[in-house]
Coordinates of C-alpha atoms and ligand atoms in Angstrom, one line a residue:
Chain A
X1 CA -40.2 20.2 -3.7
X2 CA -38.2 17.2 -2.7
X3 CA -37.2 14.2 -4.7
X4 CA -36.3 11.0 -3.3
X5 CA -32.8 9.9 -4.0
X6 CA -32.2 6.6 -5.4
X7 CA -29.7 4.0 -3.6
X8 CA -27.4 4.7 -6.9
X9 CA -27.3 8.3 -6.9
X10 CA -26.2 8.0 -3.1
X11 CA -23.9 5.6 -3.9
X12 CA -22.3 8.3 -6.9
X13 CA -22.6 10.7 -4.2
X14 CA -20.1 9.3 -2.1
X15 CA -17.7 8.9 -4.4
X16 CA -15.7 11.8 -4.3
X17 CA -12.5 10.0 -6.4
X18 CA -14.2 8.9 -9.1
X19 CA -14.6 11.6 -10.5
X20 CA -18.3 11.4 -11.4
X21 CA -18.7 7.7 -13.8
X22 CA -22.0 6.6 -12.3
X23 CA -22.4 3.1 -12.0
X24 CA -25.6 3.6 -15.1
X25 CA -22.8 3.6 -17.4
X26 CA -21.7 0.2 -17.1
X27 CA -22.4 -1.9 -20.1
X28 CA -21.7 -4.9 -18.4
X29 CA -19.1 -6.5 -20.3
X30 CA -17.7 -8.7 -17.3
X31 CA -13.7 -7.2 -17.6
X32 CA -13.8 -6.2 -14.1
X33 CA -15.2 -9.9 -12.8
X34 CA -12.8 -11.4 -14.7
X35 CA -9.9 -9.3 -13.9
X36 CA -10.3 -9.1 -10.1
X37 CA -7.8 -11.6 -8.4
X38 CA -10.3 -12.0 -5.6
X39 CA -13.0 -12.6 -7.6
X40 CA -13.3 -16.7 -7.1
X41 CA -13.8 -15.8 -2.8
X42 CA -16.6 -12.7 -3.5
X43 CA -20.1 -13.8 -2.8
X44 CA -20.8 -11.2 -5.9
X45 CA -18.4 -10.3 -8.0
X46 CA -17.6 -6.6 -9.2
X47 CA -20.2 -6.8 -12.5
X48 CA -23.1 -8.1 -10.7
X49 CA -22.3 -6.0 -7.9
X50 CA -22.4 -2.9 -10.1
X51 CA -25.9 -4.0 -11.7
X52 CA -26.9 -4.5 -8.1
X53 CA -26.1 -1.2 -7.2
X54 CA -27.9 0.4 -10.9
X55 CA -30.8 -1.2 -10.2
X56 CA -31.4 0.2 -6.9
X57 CA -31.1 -2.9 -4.8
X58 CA -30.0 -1.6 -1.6
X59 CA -30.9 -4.8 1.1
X60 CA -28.9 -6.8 -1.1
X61 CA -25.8 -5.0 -1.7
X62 CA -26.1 -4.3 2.1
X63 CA -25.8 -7.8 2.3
X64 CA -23.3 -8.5 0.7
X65 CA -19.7 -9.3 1.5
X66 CA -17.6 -9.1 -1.9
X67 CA -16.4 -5.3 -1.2
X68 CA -15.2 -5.8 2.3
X69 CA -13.1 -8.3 0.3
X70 CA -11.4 -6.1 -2.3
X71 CA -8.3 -5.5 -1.8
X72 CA -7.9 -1.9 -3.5
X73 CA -5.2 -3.4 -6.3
X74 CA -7.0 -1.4 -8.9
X75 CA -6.7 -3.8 -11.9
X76 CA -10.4 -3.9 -12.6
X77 CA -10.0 0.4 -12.3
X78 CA -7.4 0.4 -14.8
X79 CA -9.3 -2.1 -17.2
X80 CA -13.0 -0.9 -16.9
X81 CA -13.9 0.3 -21.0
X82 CA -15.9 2.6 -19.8
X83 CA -13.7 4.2 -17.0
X84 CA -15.8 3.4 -13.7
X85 CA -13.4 3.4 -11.2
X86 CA -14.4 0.2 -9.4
X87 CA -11.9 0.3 -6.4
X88 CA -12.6 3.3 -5.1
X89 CA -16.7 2.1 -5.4
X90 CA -15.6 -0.7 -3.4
X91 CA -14.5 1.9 -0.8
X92 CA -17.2 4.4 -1.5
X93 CA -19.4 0.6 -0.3
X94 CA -17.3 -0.2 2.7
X95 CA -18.0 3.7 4.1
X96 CA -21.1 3.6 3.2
X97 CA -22.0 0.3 5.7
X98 CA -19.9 1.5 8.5
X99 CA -22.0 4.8 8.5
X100 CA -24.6 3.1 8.3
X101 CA -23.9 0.5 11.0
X102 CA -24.8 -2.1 8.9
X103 CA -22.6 -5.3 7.8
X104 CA -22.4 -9.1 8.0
X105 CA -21.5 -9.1 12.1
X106 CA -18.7 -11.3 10.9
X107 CA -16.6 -9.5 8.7
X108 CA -13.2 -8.6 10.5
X109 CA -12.5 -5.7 7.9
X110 CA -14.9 -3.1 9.5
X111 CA -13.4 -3.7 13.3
X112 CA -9.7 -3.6 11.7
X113 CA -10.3 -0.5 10.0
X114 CA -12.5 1.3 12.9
X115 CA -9.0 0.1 15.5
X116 CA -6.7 1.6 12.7
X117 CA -8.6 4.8 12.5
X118 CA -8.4 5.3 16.4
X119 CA -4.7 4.6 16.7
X120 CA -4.0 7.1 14.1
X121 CA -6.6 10.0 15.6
X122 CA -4.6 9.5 19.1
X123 CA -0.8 9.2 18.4
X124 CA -1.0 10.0 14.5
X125 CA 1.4 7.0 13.2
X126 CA -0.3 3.3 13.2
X127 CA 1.0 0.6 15.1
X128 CA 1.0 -2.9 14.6
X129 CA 0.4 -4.6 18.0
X130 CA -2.7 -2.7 18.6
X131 CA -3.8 -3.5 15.1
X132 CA -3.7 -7.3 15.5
X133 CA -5.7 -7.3 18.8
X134 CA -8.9 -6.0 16.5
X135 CA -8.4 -9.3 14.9
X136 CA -7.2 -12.4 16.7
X137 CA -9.8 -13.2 19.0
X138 CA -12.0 -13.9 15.8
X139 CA -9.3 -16.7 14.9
X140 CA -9.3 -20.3 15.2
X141 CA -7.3 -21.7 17.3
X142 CA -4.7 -23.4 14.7
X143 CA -4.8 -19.6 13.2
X144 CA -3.6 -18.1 16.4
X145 CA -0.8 -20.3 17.2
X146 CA 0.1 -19.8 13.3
X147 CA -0.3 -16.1 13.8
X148 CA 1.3 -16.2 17.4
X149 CA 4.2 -18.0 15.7
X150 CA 4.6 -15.0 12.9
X151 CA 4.7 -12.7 15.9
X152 CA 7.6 -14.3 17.4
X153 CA 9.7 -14.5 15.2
X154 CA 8.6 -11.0 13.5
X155 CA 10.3 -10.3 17.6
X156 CA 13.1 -12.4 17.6
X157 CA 13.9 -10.7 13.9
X158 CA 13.6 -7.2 15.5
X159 CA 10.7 -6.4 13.2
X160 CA 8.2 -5.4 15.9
X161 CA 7.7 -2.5 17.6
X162 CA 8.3 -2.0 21.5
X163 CA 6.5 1.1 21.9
X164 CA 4.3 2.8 19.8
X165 CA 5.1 6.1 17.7
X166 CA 3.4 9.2 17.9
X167 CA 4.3 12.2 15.9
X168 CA 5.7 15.4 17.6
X169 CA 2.7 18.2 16.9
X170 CA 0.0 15.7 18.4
X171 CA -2.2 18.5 19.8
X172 CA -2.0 20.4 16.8
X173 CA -3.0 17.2 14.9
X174 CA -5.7 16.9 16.9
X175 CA -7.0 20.3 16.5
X176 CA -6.7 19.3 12.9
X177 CA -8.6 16.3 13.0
X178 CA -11.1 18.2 14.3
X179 CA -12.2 20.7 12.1
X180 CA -13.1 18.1 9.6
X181 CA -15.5 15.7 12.2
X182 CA -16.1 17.1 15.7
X183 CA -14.7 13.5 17.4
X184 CA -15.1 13.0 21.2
X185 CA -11.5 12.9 23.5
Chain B
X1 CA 19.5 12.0 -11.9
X2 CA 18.3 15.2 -12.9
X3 CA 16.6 15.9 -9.1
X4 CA 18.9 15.0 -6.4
X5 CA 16.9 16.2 -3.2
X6 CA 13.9 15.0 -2.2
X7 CA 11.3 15.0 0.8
X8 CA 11.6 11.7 2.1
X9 CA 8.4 9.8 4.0
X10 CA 9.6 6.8 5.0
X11 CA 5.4 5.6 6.6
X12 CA 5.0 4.0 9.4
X13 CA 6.2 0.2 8.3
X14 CA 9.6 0.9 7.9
X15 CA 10.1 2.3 11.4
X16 CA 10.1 -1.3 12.1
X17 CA 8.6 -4.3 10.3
X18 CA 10.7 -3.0 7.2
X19 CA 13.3 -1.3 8.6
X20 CA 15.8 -3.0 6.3
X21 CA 13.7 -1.1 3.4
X22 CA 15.0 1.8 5.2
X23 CA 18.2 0.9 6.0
X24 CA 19.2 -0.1 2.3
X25 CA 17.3 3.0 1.3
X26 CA 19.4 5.0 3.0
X27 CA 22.7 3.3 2.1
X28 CA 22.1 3.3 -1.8
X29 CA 21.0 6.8 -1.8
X30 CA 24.2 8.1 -0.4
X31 CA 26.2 6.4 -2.8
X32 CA 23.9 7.6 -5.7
X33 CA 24.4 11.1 -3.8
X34 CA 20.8 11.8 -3.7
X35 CA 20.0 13.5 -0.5
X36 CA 17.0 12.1 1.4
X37 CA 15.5 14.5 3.9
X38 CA 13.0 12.9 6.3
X39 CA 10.4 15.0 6.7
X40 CA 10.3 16.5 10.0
X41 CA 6.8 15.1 11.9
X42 CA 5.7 13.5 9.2
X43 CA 1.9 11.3 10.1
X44 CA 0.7 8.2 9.2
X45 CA -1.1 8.3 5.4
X46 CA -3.9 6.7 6.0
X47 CA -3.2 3.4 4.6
X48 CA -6.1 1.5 2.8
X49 CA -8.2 1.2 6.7
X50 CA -8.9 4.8 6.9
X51 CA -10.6 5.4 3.0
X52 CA -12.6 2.6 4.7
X53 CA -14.0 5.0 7.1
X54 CA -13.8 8.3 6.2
X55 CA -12.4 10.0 3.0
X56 CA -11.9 13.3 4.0
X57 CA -10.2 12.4 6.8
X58 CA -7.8 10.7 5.2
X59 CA -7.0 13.0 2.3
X60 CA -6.5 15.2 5.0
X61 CA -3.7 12.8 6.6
X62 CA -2.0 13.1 3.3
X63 CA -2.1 16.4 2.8
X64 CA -0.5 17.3 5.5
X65 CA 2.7 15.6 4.7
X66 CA 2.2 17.3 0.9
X67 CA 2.2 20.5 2.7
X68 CA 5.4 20.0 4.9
X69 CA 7.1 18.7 1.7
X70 CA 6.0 21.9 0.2
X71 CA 6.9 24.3 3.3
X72 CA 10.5 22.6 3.1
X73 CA 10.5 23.2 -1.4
X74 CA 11.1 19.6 -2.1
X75 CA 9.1 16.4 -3.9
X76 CA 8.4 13.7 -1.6
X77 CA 9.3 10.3 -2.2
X78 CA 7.6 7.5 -1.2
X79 CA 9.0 3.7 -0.4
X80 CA 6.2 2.0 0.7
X81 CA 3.3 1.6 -2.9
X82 CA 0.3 2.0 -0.3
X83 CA 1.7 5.8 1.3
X84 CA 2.5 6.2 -2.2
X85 CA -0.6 6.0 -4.1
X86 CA -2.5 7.5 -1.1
X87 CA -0.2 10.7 -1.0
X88 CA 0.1 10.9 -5.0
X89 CA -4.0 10.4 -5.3
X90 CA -4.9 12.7 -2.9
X91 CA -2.0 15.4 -4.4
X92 CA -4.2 15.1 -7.9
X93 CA -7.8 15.7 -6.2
X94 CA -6.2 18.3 -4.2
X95 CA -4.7 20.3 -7.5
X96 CA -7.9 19.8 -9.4
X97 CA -10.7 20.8 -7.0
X98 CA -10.1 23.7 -5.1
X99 CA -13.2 23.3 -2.8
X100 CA -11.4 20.0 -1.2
X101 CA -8.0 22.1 -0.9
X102 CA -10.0 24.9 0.6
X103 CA -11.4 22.6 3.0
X104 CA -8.2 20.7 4.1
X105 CA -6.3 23.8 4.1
X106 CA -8.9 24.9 6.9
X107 CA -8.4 21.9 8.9
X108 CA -4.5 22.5 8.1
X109 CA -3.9 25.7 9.9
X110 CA -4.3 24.9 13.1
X111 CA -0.9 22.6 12.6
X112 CA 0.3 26.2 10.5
X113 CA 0.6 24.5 7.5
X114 CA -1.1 25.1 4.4
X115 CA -0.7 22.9 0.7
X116 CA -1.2 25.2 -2.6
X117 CA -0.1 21.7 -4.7
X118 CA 3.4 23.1 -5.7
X119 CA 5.3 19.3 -5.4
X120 CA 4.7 16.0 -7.0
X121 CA 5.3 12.2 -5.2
X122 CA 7.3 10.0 -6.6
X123 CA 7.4 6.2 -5.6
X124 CA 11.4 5.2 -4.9
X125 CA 11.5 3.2 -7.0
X126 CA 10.7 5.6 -10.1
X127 CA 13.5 7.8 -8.9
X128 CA 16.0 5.3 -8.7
X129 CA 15.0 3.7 -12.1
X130 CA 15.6 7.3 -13.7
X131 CA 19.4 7.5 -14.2
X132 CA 20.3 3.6 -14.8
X133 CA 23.8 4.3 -16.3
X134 CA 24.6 6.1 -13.1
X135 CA 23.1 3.2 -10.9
X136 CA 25.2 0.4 -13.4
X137 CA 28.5 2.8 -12.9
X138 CA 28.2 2.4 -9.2
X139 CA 27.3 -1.7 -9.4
X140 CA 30.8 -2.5 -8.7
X141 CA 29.7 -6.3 -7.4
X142 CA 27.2 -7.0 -9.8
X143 CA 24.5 -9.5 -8.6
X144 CA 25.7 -12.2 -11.5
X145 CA 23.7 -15.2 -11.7
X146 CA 21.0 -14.1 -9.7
X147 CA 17.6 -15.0 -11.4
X148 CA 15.1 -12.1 -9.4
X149 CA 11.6 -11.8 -10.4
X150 CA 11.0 -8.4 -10.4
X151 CA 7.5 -8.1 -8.2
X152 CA 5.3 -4.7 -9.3
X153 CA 2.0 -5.5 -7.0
X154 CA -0.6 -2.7 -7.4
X155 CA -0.3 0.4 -6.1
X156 CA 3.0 1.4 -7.7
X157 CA 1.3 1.4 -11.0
X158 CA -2.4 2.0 -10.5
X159 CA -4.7 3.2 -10.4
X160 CA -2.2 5.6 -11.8
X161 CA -1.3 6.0 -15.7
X162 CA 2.1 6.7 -15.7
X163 CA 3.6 9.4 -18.4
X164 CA 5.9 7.4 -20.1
X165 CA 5.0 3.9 -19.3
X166 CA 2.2 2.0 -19.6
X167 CA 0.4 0.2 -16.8
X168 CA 0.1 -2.8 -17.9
X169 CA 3.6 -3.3 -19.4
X170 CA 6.4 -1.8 -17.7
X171 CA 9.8 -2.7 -18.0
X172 CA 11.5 -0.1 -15.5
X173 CA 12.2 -3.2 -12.5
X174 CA 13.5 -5.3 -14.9
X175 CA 15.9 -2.8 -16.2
X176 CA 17.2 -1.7 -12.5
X177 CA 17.8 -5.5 -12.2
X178 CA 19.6 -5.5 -14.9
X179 CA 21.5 -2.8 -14.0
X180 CA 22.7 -4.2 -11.0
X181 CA 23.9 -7.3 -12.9
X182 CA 21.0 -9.7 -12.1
X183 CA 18.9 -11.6 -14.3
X184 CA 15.1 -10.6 -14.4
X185 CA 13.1 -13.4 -15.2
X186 CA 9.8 -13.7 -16.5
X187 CA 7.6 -13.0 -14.2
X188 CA 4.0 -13.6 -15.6
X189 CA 2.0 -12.2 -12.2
X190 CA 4.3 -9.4 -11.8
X191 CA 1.3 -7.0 -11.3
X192 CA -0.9 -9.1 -9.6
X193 CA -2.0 -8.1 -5.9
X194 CA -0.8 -9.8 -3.4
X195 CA -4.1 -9.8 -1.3
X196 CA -2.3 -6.5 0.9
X197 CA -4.5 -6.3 4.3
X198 CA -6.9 -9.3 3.3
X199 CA -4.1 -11.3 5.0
X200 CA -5.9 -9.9 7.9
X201 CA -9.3 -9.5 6.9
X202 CA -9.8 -12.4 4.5
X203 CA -6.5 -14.4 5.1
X204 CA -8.3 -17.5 3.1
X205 CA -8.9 -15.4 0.0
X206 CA -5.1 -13.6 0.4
X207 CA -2.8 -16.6 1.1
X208 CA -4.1 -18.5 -2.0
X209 CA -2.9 -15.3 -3.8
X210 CA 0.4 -15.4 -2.1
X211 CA 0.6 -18.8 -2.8
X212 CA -0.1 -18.4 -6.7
X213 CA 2.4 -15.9 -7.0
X214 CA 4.7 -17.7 -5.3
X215 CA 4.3 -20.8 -7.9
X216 CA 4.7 -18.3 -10.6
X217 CA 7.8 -17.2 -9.7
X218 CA 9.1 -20.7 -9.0
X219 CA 8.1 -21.7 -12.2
X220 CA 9.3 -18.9 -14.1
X221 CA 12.9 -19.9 -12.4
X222 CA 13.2 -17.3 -9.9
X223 CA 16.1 -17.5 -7.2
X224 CA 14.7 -14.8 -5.4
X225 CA 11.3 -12.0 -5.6
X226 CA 12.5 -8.4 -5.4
X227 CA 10.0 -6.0 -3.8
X228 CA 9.0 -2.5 -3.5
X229 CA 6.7 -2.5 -0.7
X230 CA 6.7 -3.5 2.9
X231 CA 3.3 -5.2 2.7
X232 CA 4.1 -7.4 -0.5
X233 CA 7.4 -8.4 1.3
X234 CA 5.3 -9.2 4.2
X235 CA 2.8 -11.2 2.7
X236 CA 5.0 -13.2 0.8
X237 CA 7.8 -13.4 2.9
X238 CA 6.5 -13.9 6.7
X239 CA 3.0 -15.6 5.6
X240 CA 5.1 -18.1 3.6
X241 CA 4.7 -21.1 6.0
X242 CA 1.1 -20.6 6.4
X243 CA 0.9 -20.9 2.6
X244 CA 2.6 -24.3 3.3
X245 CA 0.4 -25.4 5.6
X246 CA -2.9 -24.7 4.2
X247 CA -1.8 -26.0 1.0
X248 CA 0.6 -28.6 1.7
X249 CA 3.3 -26.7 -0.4
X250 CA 7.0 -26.5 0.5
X251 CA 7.7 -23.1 -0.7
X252 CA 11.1 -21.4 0.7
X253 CA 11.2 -18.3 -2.0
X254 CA 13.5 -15.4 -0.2
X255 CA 11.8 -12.0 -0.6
X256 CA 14.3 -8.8 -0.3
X257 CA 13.5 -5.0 -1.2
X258 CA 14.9 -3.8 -4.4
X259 CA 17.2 -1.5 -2.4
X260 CA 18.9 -4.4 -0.4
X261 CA 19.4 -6.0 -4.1
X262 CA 20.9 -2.2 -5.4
X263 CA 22.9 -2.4 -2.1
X264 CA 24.9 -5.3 -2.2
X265 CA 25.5 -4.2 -5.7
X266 CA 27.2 -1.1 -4.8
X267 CA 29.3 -3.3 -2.2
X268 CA 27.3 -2.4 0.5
X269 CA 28.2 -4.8 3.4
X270 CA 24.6 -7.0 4.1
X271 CA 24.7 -5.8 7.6
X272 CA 23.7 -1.9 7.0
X273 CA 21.2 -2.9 4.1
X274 CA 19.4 -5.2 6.5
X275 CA 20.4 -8.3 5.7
X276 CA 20.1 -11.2 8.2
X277 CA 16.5 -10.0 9.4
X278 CA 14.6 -11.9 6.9
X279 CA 12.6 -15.2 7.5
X280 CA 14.2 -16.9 4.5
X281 CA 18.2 -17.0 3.9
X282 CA 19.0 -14.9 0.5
X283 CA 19.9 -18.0 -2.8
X284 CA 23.3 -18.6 -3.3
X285 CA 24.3 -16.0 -5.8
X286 CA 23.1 -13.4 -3.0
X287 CA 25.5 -14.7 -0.3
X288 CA 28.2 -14.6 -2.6
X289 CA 27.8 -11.3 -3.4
X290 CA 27.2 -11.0 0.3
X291 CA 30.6 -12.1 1.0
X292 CA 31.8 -10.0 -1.7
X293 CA 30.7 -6.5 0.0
X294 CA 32.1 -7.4 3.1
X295 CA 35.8 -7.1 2.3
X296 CA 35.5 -4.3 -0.7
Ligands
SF4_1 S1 -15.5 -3.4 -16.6 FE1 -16.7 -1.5 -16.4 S2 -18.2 -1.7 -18.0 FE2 -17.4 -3.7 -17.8 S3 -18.8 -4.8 -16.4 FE3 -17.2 -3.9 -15.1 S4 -17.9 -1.9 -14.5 FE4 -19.2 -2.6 -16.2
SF4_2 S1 -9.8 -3.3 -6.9 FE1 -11.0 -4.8 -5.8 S2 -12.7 -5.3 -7.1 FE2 -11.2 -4.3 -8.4 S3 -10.0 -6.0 -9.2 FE3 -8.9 -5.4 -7.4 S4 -9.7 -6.6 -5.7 FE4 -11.2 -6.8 -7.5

């Protein structure tokens, strides 16, 4: 027999962290919206966003924006009555899109986090200069001077690294990796 | 202090961005006499980029400092609030669901390591806030006069509940700034974020949080923000000017790590706590203490 599983449950499903909440029990008293310090730059905020998601509309939370915006501070986790733990749907979101390939072509979270994720599978310690290239092409051009600015003096202050770190073991790491998703060399 | 050794993961910011987290670290712990043990090989935690992609993964990064922490009998402690909450969230899933540990203990092996969730993580900052009399008996150059706003951020405190505090009122940064002789002020946005890696991803949406907080402090009559995490000190340190410009502010708030503050309390000379890297000169009670700790 096989049952069709609804764009909530799959969302649920991929929330290992919280702890099994489902987004049906929300009762829509707005304390997440109007906690969340990013709230006022979300095209949706968390509330809406969480009805969105209960009543099955998958193109449009696809569509939307206001996860790759959170910022994982948790407030609105902390704060929910009912104890849905928001942040870690808003992560549970941003996997779910990059598995699936599909996000605003825009967004520079996806590319960021896809750069940080290869740095750390080959040298297993993250490193900044790599990070930023993910990143500044995107900018304006009064951005990149700004940000080339930062950059020089994060230099002339010492604060950037030369070379980047890799931790000792990094064939056993790899192994490690491994075992939990077969990845390419 | 009841525990004196612990496992210490310093993450990858302090090699270098923060390294004057680490250097102060370092400094005030050997005058509290707690020994800090590095731990040996220790990998990157994740940070928030890789629960973007893959959650299994990056419990799996965790764990595998939790289970050279454990191999070596020790807690770890934490500096930075983002390696912090990673480690000390995946240590409760693992503990609690035994499928997941079975699973990452799988993957663990092949590095001969395995994690039976024997230790606990502790952020610094908890472990430093734990025996104030002995941190006020070794403030011999108390920070007097200095108004600090004592900056929480996010991770630190949640999504955690802690034991014997509450979330959404704790006093325990205050109280290690008073303990060093400074004035905490009242700091209204203590625990709001500071917009962490939306600097990068959505710098629009983070540097008008950086530049609320930063009015809050001003107002509330701060000489200086103390933090507890390398990307808070970051944010509102280095991302300061860009505030300015997009909003035609003329913020100059200096930024410093708790530890620096704890160091040049203990009359640590600014040099070894990393003073003199920063983008903003410390307020005048700072250099003054400064000045202090280099001839005691
Ligand atoms: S705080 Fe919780 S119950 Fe209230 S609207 Fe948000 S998710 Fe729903
Ligand atoms: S965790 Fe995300 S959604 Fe929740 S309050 Fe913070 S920024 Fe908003």
């Amino acid at each position: 027999m096989s049952t069709t599983v609804t764009f909530s449950r799959e969302i649920a499903n991929l929330l290992h962290a919280a702890g099994g909440t489902p987004v049906s029990a929300c009762m829509q008293c707005g304390t997440c919206s109007g906690t969340c310090p990013v709230g006022d730059f979300m095209d949706v905020r968390p509330q809406r966003l969480i009805r969105m998601i209960d009543a099955g509309l998958k193109d449009k939370v696809m569509a939307t924006r206001a996860f790759w915006y959170c910022a994982s501070c948790y407030q609105c986790t902390v704060r929910c009555p009912r104890g849905i733990d928001i942040a870690e749907l808003m992560y549970g979101l941003k996997r779910y899109t990059i598995w699936k390939n599909q996000y605003p072509e825009d967004l520079i979270g996806p590319a960021f986090s896809e750069t940080f994720v290869k740095t750390i599978v080959r040298t297993g310690r993250s490193y900044e200069p790599v990070l930023a290239t993910s990143y500044f092409f995107t900018l304006g051009l009064k951005e990149m001077l700004a940000e080339a600015q930062n950059a020089t003096m994060l230099m002339l202050k010492g604060r950037l690294p030369v070379l980047p770190a890799r931790i000792k073991r990094l064939e056993n790491f790899k192994r490690m990796i491994k075992r939990i998703i077969p990845i390419g060399d | 202090m009841t525990q004196k050794k612990f496992a210490y993961f310093p993450g990858c910011s302090l090699e270098k961005m923060a390294e004057s987290y680490h250097l102060s670290t370092v400094e005030i712990a050997r005058v509290m006499g707690m020994e800090l043990k590095e731990l040996e090989d220790w990998n990157c935690c994740g940070a928030t980029a890789y629960f973007h992609v893959d959650e299994l993964l990056a419990h799996t990064l965790c764990a595998r400092n939790l289970a050279m922490a454990e191999k070596e009998g020790l807690d770890l402690v934490a500096p930075c609030s983002g390696c912090y909450k990673n480690m000390h969230a995946c240590n409760a899933h693992l503990k609690k669901d035994h499928d997941l540990a079975d699973h990452i203990n799988f993957a663990l092996e092949e590095d001969n390591l395995r994690y039976d969730g024997k230790i606990k993580v502790h952020h610094l900052i908890e472990v430093f806030s734990e025996d104030l009399k002995e941190v006020k008996a070794k403030a011999t150059n108390p920070l007097t006069g200095l108004k600090v706003a004592p900056y929480y951020g996010c991770q630190i405190l949640r999504p955690r509940k802690f034991e014997h505090e509450n979330v959404e009122e704790p006093r325990y940064f205050e109280d290690l700034m008073s303990a060093i002789g400074a004035t905490p002020v009242d700091f209204l946005l203590r625990l709001r974020c500071c917009g962490a890696a939306l600097i990068i991803t959505n710098r629009q949406a983070a540097l008008s949080m950086v530049r609320n907080l930063l009015q809050n402090a001003l107002d509330s009559g701060a000489d200086v923000i103390a933090t507890a995490c390398p990307l808070c000190q970051v944010n509102l340190e280095c991302y300061q000017e860009m505030v300015n410009t997009e909003f035609g502010t003329k913020f100059s708030v200096p930024v410093f790590y708790f530890t620096q503050l704890m160091g040049l309390s203990m009359g640590i000379p600014a040099k070894r706590l990393g003073i003199g890297t920063e983008f903003l000169s410390p307020p005048a009670a700072m250099l003054a203490a400064c000045r202090k700790a280099a001839v005691v």
